[in-house]
XYZ file of C-alpha atoms in Angstrom:
540
model
C 90.605 -75.673 30.897
C 87.361 -74.287 32.171
C 86.441 -74.671 35.752
C 82.836 -74.311 37.019
C 82.501 -72.703 40.465
C 78.868 -73.820 40.798
C 77.411 -70.308 40.463
C 75.610 -69.030 37.471
C 75.469 -65.226 37.019
C 73.261 -63.472 34.515
C 71.830 -59.903 33.649
C 68.585 -61.265 32.391
C 66.705 -58.761 34.398
C 67.732 -56.074 31.953
C 65.752 -57.970 29.256
C 62.591 -58.255 31.296
C 59.783 -55.776 30.134
C 59.129 -52.799 32.457
C 56.534 -49.855 32.473
C 59.567 -47.602 32.472
C 60.522 -48.625 28.972
C 57.344 -46.940 27.650
C 58.044 -43.432 28.859
C 55.183 -41.992 26.900
C 52.778 -43.350 29.547
C 54.330 -41.156 32.149
C 53.529 -37.964 30.132
C 50.181 -36.283 31.298
C 48.951 -34.689 27.948
C 46.142 -32.882 29.964
C 48.576 -30.465 31.596
C 48.129 -26.975 30.472
C 49.062 -24.442 33.193
C 52.561 -23.746 34.602
C 52.023 -25.297 38.011
C 50.573 -28.574 36.564
C 53.355 -28.701 33.911
C 56.118 -28.238 36.495
C 54.641 -30.899 38.831
C 54.289 -33.435 36.063
C 57.864 -32.830 34.786
C 59.175 -33.354 38.263
C 57.130 -36.532 38.615
C 58.487 -37.662 35.286
C 62.034 -36.974 36.276
C 61.635 -38.874 39.498
C 60.127 -41.932 37.750
C 62.638 -42.164 34.838
C 65.886 -41.100 36.661
C 65.381 -42.175 40.298
C 69.135 -42.769 40.916
C 70.621 -40.015 38.744
C 68.846 -36.979 39.878
C 67.093 -36.319 43.184
C 67.790 -32.653 44.031
C 64.498 -30.898 43.558
C 65.303 -27.685 45.490
C 64.097 -24.562 43.712
C 67.628 -23.193 43.522
C 68.877 -26.162 41.767
C 69.871 -25.740 37.965
C 67.913 -28.818 37.026
C 64.722 -27.343 38.569
C 65.417 -24.211 36.638
C 65.483 -26.170 33.334
C 62.170 -27.897 34.407
C 60.506 -24.506 35.167
C 61.719 -23.146 31.822
C 60.083 -26.032 30.073
C 56.889 -25.592 32.069
C 56.849 -21.834 31.218
C 57.235 -22.696 27.463
C 54.409 -25.202 27.678
C 52.248 -22.751 29.491
C 52.794 -20.129 26.819
C 52.128 -22.582 24.062
C 48.892 -23.820 25.690
C 47.627 -20.200 26.172
C 48.541 -19.380 22.675
C 46.579 -22.330 21.276
C 43.479 -21.349 23.482
C 43.857 -17.859 22.244
C 43.987 -18.834 18.526
C 40.964 -21.096 18.934
C 38.945 -18.390 20.735
C 39.881 -15.728 18.123
C 38.620 -17.970 15.343
C 35.053 -18.046 16.696
C 32.907 -14.980 16.529
C 31.326 -15.671 19.906
C 34.626 -15.690 21.876
C 36.897 -13.444 19.702
C 38.061 -10.238 21.531
C 40.678 -8.798 19.100
C 39.273 -6.189 16.674
C 41.421 -7.616 13.945
C 40.000 -11.221 14.503
C 36.457 -10.131 14.456
C 36.994 -7.894 11.456
C 38.365 -10.820 9.416
C 35.673 -13.167 10.544
C 33.004 -10.749 9.482
C 34.514 -10.156 6.217
C 34.146 -13.922 5.429
C 30.435 -13.413 5.552
C 30.491 -10.067 3.673
C 30.177 -7.710 6.774
C 32.477 -4.813 7.224
C 33.084 -3.261 10.577
C 32.642 0.555 10.346
C 35.312 3.086 10.889
C 34.961 6.451 12.574
C 31.984 8.591 11.715
C 32.145 12.421 11.542
C 30.020 14.963 13.315
C 27.738 17.333 11.458
C 26.508 20.741 12.089
C 24.400 23.412 10.348
C 26.472 26.379 9.064
C 25.987 29.859 8.128
C 28.292 31.858 5.731
C 28.155 35.612 5.815
C 30.183 38.330 4.057
C 29.649 42.071 3.280
C 29.081 43.084 -0.244
C 32.266 43.993 -2.087
C 32.690 47.335 -3.691
C 33.560 45.737 -6.998
C 30.505 43.484 -6.979
C 27.624 45.404 -5.583
C 24.967 42.915 -6.449
C 26.559 39.376 -6.123
C 24.663 36.382 -7.660
C 26.956 33.643 -6.416
C 29.753 32.644 -4.116
C 32.451 30.114 -5.018
C 34.669 28.308 -2.555
C 37.777 26.371 -3.598
C 38.637 22.998 -2.073
C 41.353 24.628 0.230
C 38.872 27.312 1.408
C 36.322 24.707 2.339
C 38.447 23.301 5.215
C 38.291 24.976 8.551
C 40.771 24.063 11.361
C 40.134 24.771 15.144
C 41.448 23.498 18.461
C 39.427 20.577 19.840
C 37.567 21.655 23.016
C 38.003 17.962 24.163
C 41.767 17.422 23.954
C 43.219 20.638 22.448
C 44.388 18.904 19.253
C 43.744 19.906 15.709
C 40.162 19.522 14.589
C 39.132 20.057 10.972
C 35.642 20.614 9.406
C 34.725 20.734 5.744
C 31.965 22.845 4.211
C 29.463 21.112 1.966
C 26.529 22.446 0.027
C 23.127 21.040 1.036
C 21.201 19.967 -2.093
C 17.747 18.656 -2.168
C 18.975 14.991 -1.790
C 21.551 15.799 0.875
C 24.522 15.029 -1.364
C 27.350 17.077 -2.846
C 27.369 17.723 -6.588
C 30.396 16.089 -8.165
C 29.830 17.145 -11.766
C 32.675 19.610 -11.266
C 35.898 17.572 -10.659
C 37.682 20.657 -9.129
C 35.445 20.389 -6.131
C 34.550 24.144 -6.101
C 31.326 24.859 -4.222
C 29.078 27.516 -5.767
C 26.244 28.995 -3.612
C 23.472 31.221 -5.085
C 23.396 34.595 -3.123
C 20.972 37.332 -2.407
C 21.851 40.699 -0.702
C 20.104 41.813 2.384
C 21.082 45.145 3.887
C 24.634 45.015 2.377
C 25.303 41.603 3.783
C 24.986 38.180 2.198
C 23.991 35.214 4.318
C 24.108 31.660 3.094
C 22.374 29.002 5.222
C 22.255 25.913 2.772
C 25.515 24.766 3.958
C 26.656 22.068 6.430
C 29.962 21.401 8.308
C 31.141 17.909 8.334
C 34.115 16.988 10.626
C 37.175 15.878 8.870
C 39.818 17.336 6.593
C 38.842 17.172 2.873
C 41.384 15.307 0.655
C 41.240 15.149 -3.161
C 43.165 12.507 -5.187
C 43.402 12.210 -8.918
C 44.824 9.503 -11.162
C 44.475 7.379 -14.283
C 43.470 3.709 -14.521
C 46.336 2.072 -16.364
C 46.169 -1.391 -14.993
C 44.527 -4.232 -17.012
C 43.038 -6.114 -14.083
C 39.317 -6.785 -14.312
C 38.626 -5.475 -10.777
C 40.194 -2.071 -10.301
C 41.048 -0.424 -6.952
C 42.155 2.841 -5.733
C 44.337 2.901 -2.524
C 43.672 6.179 -0.647
C 46.747 7.808 0.623
C 45.489 9.283 3.978
C 43.832 7.923 7.035
C 41.686 7.481 9.101
C 38.968 7.343 6.492
C 35.650 8.783 7.518
C 32.722 6.544 6.834
C 30.661 7.331 3.766
C 32.833 10.350 2.894
C 34.279 8.979 -0.436
C 32.821 10.472 -3.690
C 34.185 9.288 -7.047
C 34.000 11.081 -10.458
C 35.315 9.467 -13.654
C 36.109 11.000 -17.116
C 37.172 9.346 -20.264
C 35.081 6.464 -21.969
C 31.606 7.605 -22.456
C 30.195 4.322 -21.098
C 32.051 4.568 -17.753
C 32.432 8.315 -17.105
C 30.234 9.919 -14.497
C 29.571 9.888 -10.725
C 29.902 6.584 -8.957
C 27.817 5.769 -5.920
C 29.118 4.008 -2.768
C 27.351 0.696 -1.903
C 28.076 -1.349 1.248
C 28.498 -4.504 -0.827
C 28.538 -4.215 -4.667
C 28.113 -7.974 -5.015
C 24.626 -7.703 -3.619
C 23.517 -4.329 -4.819
C 24.401 -3.922 -8.461
C 24.148 -5.181 -12.018
C 26.718 -5.019 -14.833
C 26.011 -1.396 -15.707
C 25.658 0.188 -12.297
C 28.324 2.765 -11.537
C 29.061 1.764 -7.961
C 31.916 1.106 -5.787
C 32.724 -0.386 -2.489
C 35.137 0.825 0.368
C 37.208 -1.618 2.370
C 39.434 -0.528 5.218
C 42.425 -2.163 7.149
C 43.182 -2.016 10.842
C 44.541 1.522 10.662
C 41.385 2.647 8.789
C 43.393 3.083 5.561
C 40.747 2.863 2.714
C 40.630 1.189 -0.637
C 38.022 1.863 -3.289
C 36.823 -1.330 -5.052
C 34.976 -1.261 -8.365
C 33.046 -3.943 -10.226
C 34.096 -6.265 -13.063
C 31.403 -5.359 -15.682
C 29.169 -8.293 -14.525
C 28.778 -7.049 -10.978
C 29.228 -3.201 -11.085
C 30.821 -1.049 -13.870
C 34.496 -1.456 -14.305
C 36.493 1.718 -15.337
C 38.114 1.566 -18.758
C 41.874 1.727 -19.292
C 42.843 5.444 -19.563
C 39.967 6.790 -17.541
C 40.751 9.591 -15.225
C 39.438 9.666 -11.690
C 38.920 12.316 -9.001
C 38.226 10.952 -5.507
C 37.348 13.172 -2.592
C 37.071 11.965 1.007
C 37.641 13.124 4.517
C 39.992 11.921 7.244
C 39.280 12.244 10.812
C 36.027 11.390 12.624
C 35.143 10.305 16.131
C 33.480 11.734 19.132
C 35.951 14.611 19.510
C 34.168 16.288 16.520
C 30.925 16.759 18.717
C 31.098 20.451 19.725
C 28.652 23.060 21.002
C 26.926 25.685 18.924
C 29.085 28.646 17.951
C 32.442 27.038 18.661
C 33.409 27.538 15.067
C 33.677 31.155 14.154
C 36.294 31.485 11.462
C 37.297 33.504 8.416
C 37.802 31.983 4.993
C 38.238 33.434 1.443
C 35.954 33.061 -1.448
C 35.043 34.469 -4.840
C 31.973 36.615 -5.164
C 30.478 36.799 -8.694
C 27.979 39.321 -10.182
C 27.282 41.316 -13.246
C 28.148 44.951 -14.029
C 25.646 47.392 -15.399
C 26.812 46.523 -18.871
C 26.250 42.785 -18.337
C 29.894 41.829 -18.023
C 30.746 39.079 -15.488
C 32.811 40.545 -12.550
C 34.421 38.755 -9.525
C 35.989 39.817 -6.322
C 37.659 38.122 -3.489
C 35.703 38.449 -0.158
C 36.248 37.433 3.456
C 33.538 35.029 4.764
C 32.656 34.434 8.352
C 31.787 30.742 8.900
C 29.780 29.700 12.073
C 28.255 26.518 13.211
C 24.567 27.562 13.970
C 23.788 24.232 15.661
C 25.412 21.518 17.829
C 27.910 19.325 15.908
C 26.594 15.878 16.714
C 26.748 12.360 15.290
C 30.500 11.912 15.690
C 31.438 8.372 16.725
C 34.543 6.327 17.043
C 35.044 3.244 15.016
C 32.495 0.398 15.553
C 33.243 -1.455 18.657
C 33.766 -5.245 18.803
C 30.742 -5.718 20.990
C 28.473 -3.725 18.645
C 29.760 -5.630 15.619
C 29.163 -9.057 17.265
C 25.687 -7.967 18.258
C 24.344 -6.890 14.775
C 26.606 -8.609 12.333
C 24.907 -12.009 12.547
C 21.631 -10.401 11.917
C 22.884 -8.563 8.881
C 24.135 -11.770 7.433
C 20.996 -13.613 8.083
C 18.984 -10.900 6.267
C 21.082 -11.741 3.043
C 20.384 -8.161 1.689
C 16.729 -8.411 1.745
C 14.173 -7.307 4.332
C 11.496 -9.908 5.214
C 11.173 -10.361 8.978
C 11.132 -7.768 11.667
C 14.676 -8.700 12.894
C 15.823 -8.079 9.310
C 14.442 -4.470 9.362
C 15.827 -3.874 12.794
C 19.321 -5.141 11.892
C 19.401 -3.206 8.567
C 18.215 0.118 10.311
C 20.800 -0.246 13.135
C 23.566 -0.680 10.644
C 22.445 2.002 8.193
C 24.669 5.061 7.654
C 23.452 8.100 5.758
C 25.600 9.727 2.971
C 27.143 12.026 5.598
C 27.897 9.093 8.002
C 25.161 9.520 10.537
C 23.795 6.417 12.206
C 20.894 5.630 14.431
C 19.026 3.134 16.750
C 15.914 1.422 15.494
C 13.325 -1.157 16.151
C 10.594 -2.435 14.020
C 6.894 -3.666 14.614
C 4.016 -4.733 12.483
C 0.546 -3.387 12.865
C -2.066 -5.723 14.561
C -5.030 -4.708 12.508
C -5.907 -7.375 9.956
C -6.181 -4.869 7.077
C -2.709 -3.504 7.794
C -0.745 -6.486 8.725
C 1.804 -5.595 5.943
C 2.384 -2.134 7.284
C 5.763 -2.023 9.205
C 6.517 0.812 11.527
C 10.248 1.512 11.776
C 10.971 3.417 14.992
C 14.112 5.479 14.585
C 16.355 7.773 16.629
C 19.588 9.246 15.402
C 22.787 9.083 17.350
C 24.087 12.293 18.740
C 26.976 10.559 20.623
C 27.927 7.182 22.059
C 25.778 7.935 25.099
C 22.899 9.983 23.638
C 20.254 9.797 20.959
C 18.191 12.536 19.448
C 15.172 12.785 17.281
C 16.177 11.721 13.694
C 16.485 14.511 11.038
C 14.136 14.517 8.120
C 17.153 13.919 5.795
C 18.232 10.849 7.777
C 14.825 9.342 7.682
C 14.379 10.108 3.959
C 17.641 8.290 3.107
C 16.772 5.415 5.330
C 13.415 4.940 3.758
C 14.965 5.194 0.238
C 17.455 2.366 1.268
C 14.655 0.276 2.716
C 12.494 0.607 -0.339
C 15.004 -1.330 -2.562
C 15.215 -4.261 -0.197
C 11.821 -4.825 1.289
C 9.147 -7.143 -0.095
C 6.975 -5.596 -2.848
C 3.812 -6.020 -0.656
C 5.252 -4.477 2.468
C 4.680 -0.729 3.273
C 7.327 0.813 5.540
C 6.644 3.855 7.744
C 9.491 5.682 9.357
C 8.319 6.756 12.854
C 10.139 8.765 15.572
C 11.155 6.607 18.599
C 10.653 7.963 22.079
C 13.456 8.764 24.555
C 12.777 8.299 28.280
C 15.478 10.204 30.224
C 16.588 8.744 33.539
C 18.395 10.579 36.393
C 20.255 8.247 38.615
C 21.692 8.763 42.212
C 24.121 6.011 43.091
C 25.731 5.650 46.546
C 28.930 3.687 46.876
C 30.727 2.482 49.984
C 34.490 2.344 50.196
C 36.964 1.417 52.782
C 38.392 4.197 54.985
C 41.874 3.629 53.513
C 40.649 4.556 50.028
C 39.778 8.111 51.033
C 42.796 9.505 49.286
C 41.791 7.595 46.208
C 38.157 8.934 46.090
C 38.656 10.897 42.846
C 40.090 7.852 40.972
C 37.342 5.523 42.200
C 34.579 8.101 41.358
C 35.907 8.548 37.856
C 36.082 4.868 37.255
C 32.666 4.215 38.727
C 31.199 6.961 36.521
C 32.686 5.479 33.411
C 31.341 2.081 34.298
C 27.832 3.346 34.794
C 27.821 5.543 31.631
C 29.149 2.575 29.692
C 26.331 0.333 31.060
C 23.804 2.984 30.002
C 25.496 3.625 26.645
C 23.527 3.207 23.442
C 25.512 0.076 22.408
C 24.385 -1.639 25.602
C 20.617 -0.525 25.642
C 17.772 -1.247 23.297
C 14.171 -0.368 22.707
C 11.709 -1.778 25.232
C 14.555 -2.896 27.587
C 13.788 -2.104 31.164
C 16.132 -0.555 33.612
C 16.869 -2.873 36.484
C 18.844 -1.215 39.277
C 20.121 -4.540 40.499
C 21.687 -5.373 37.218
C 23.489 -1.891 37.193
C 24.825 -2.633 40.742
C 26.019 -6.057 39.766
C 27.944 -4.827 36.752
C 29.348 -1.892 38.819
C 30.653 -4.210 41.586
C 32.083 -6.488 38.935
C 34.063 -3.689 37.275
C 35.144 -1.786 40.325
C 36.784 -4.059 43.005
C 37.493 -1.152 45.284
C 33.719 -0.619 45.971
C 32.419 -2.591 48.958
C 28.746 -1.703 48.601
C 26.616 0.231 46.038
C 22.915 1.181 45.788
C 20.760 3.150 43.361
C 19.079 5.448 45.974
C 16.388 7.107 43.852
C 15.180 3.885 41.986
C 14.000 0.978 44.032
C 12.364 -1.235 41.379
C 12.649 -1.837 37.623
C 11.378 0.709 35.237
C 9.609 -0.582 32.146
C 9.052 1.191 28.900
C 7.034 0.721 25.786
C 8.148 -1.234 22.780
C 9.006 2.075 20.981
C 10.818 3.678 23.840
C 14.347 3.579 24.999
C 15.936 4.656 28.446
C 18.684 7.261 28.168
C 20.809 8.404 31.067
C 20.362 12.134 31.796
C 21.993 13.220 34.946
C 24.291 11.029 37.194
C 25.215 11.786 40.754
C 27.500 9.485 42.725
C 27.737 9.859 46.554
C 30.488 8.264 48.601
C 30.330 6.754 52.123
C 33.172 5.198 54.173
C 33.362 2.334 56.522
C-alpha cells in the first residue's frame, strides 16, 4: 500500500536549459597570445567546474596543465601567422620563402658573384724553345689558391683568356687555354688574361635519359653566378656551345642552343635544357662537358698585387728545321688591378625591391622602369652586376632616345665606373628586348662621395662596452649607406640616418651628424656613396 506524505520531490531543474550546456559559447576564439589564452582557459574552468576545481595557484598541477595548453595555443597561433606572412612577398622574411614565391613568377634569386681582376703572366724563355709562339695552360694549372686577406681561409682564382667578346672559347672540351706569345728581352709577358674568383670545376657525362627536358645536376657548390659553360658533342644538330639564358622560356626558339641554371638553398646548381619547342634538347647519347666555378662572395675582393704565384705551363715554338717543340715553363701570375665585383648572394631586401619590376616588364623593355629593373638585375658573363637608372631625352626630335646611366658594383658598399666590357654586354642584352624604334645609349653615372662625422652619446656605464657599440653603430651606418639601400637621385637626409641608427642601436642615447646639417640633393644621374666615416663618442 502506497502512502502519500504530502510532499512532491523532483529533479526537474536538471532538465531546464542553461547557458552552461553550450560550452562553446565560453570559448574566446580571438585569443592568440599566451597570457590571453591562459586567462580565458582559467575563466572557462571557473565557469564550467565551479564546485569541482577552485585552486588557481600557480604552483597547482591543474594550473600547470592550463599553462601548457596556453603555450601550445601560443605556438600554433604564431606558426599560423608565420606561414601566412611567409606566403606573401611583402611580408616574407625567410630567404627560402622569398625564393619560392619569386620562382612562381619566373624570377630567380641570384647566388654569389665572383670578383674579377686583370692578370699578367710572365715567364723566361726556355732554352729548348728560344722563340715561343704560344703558351698552353691545362685546367689544373689555371687555378691559383691563396689565403684570404679577409678571414685567412682558402681563396681560389681561375685564369681565363680575354677574347674580343669577353668570353672563354669552349671549342676545346679539354679546357686548355692557349695564349699567343711574343718575346721581349728574353721574357714573355701575357696581359690578355683575367683572374676570376672561384675554383674551376669540369664535369663530363652522357645524356642517356629519355626525358624531353634534360638536366645536369652539378656536383659542387656554392655555384658562382654566370660561370657555367656547356659544350656538347654527338648529334650534328645538337652539338656545339650552349649559351646561358636567365629564362629559356622567354628567350629562345626551338633551335636555340641555350640552357638555364637553377639553384637550391645551398646554391647547388642544376642546368636545364629546352624541349625542342623552347630551346634545343640534347639527343640521347650526346656527350657533355660542363665547366663552372665554385666560391664567390665579397671575400674575393682583394688589393692589387696580392696574387703572386707560380704555375706550370707548356711553351711551344718551332725549331730551325720547322719542327714543333714544347717545353715546360714556370709562369709568374700576378693580379695587376684590384679584384672587385665580388658579392654575396642576393639579399632578400634586394630581391623584393627589384623582382616585381622584373616580372612586370615581361621580358621586354618599354617603360623607363622596365629599363631600370633590367639593368639593375643584369649580370655580365663573368658575373659582374651594376646599378642603373634610365631617362628619356626631352627634345621633341629625340624622345625615343633613352639614356641608361650605369655604374658597376665594386663591392656591397662601393660602386665604380663601369668597364667597357660590362657596358657592351649590357647594351647587347638590351638591344634584343627594347622596342624597335627606341635607341638606347649607355652613359656613365656619377658618384658623389660623402664623408660623415657622427657623434653618439652613451651612458657612463657603457664606457667598457665602447668598442662593441662603435662596431655595431658603424655597421648600421654602412648598411644604411649601402648600395642596396640607396639609388640614383636619392638625397641624403641626416635625420633619416639618425632615426635608423637609434632604432638599430638601443644603447645609444643621442646621435648627431655633426658635419652635415641639412639634406644633400643630387642630380637624377648621380648617386651618393659613403667615403670616410668617423664616429665620436660622448658620455653622460
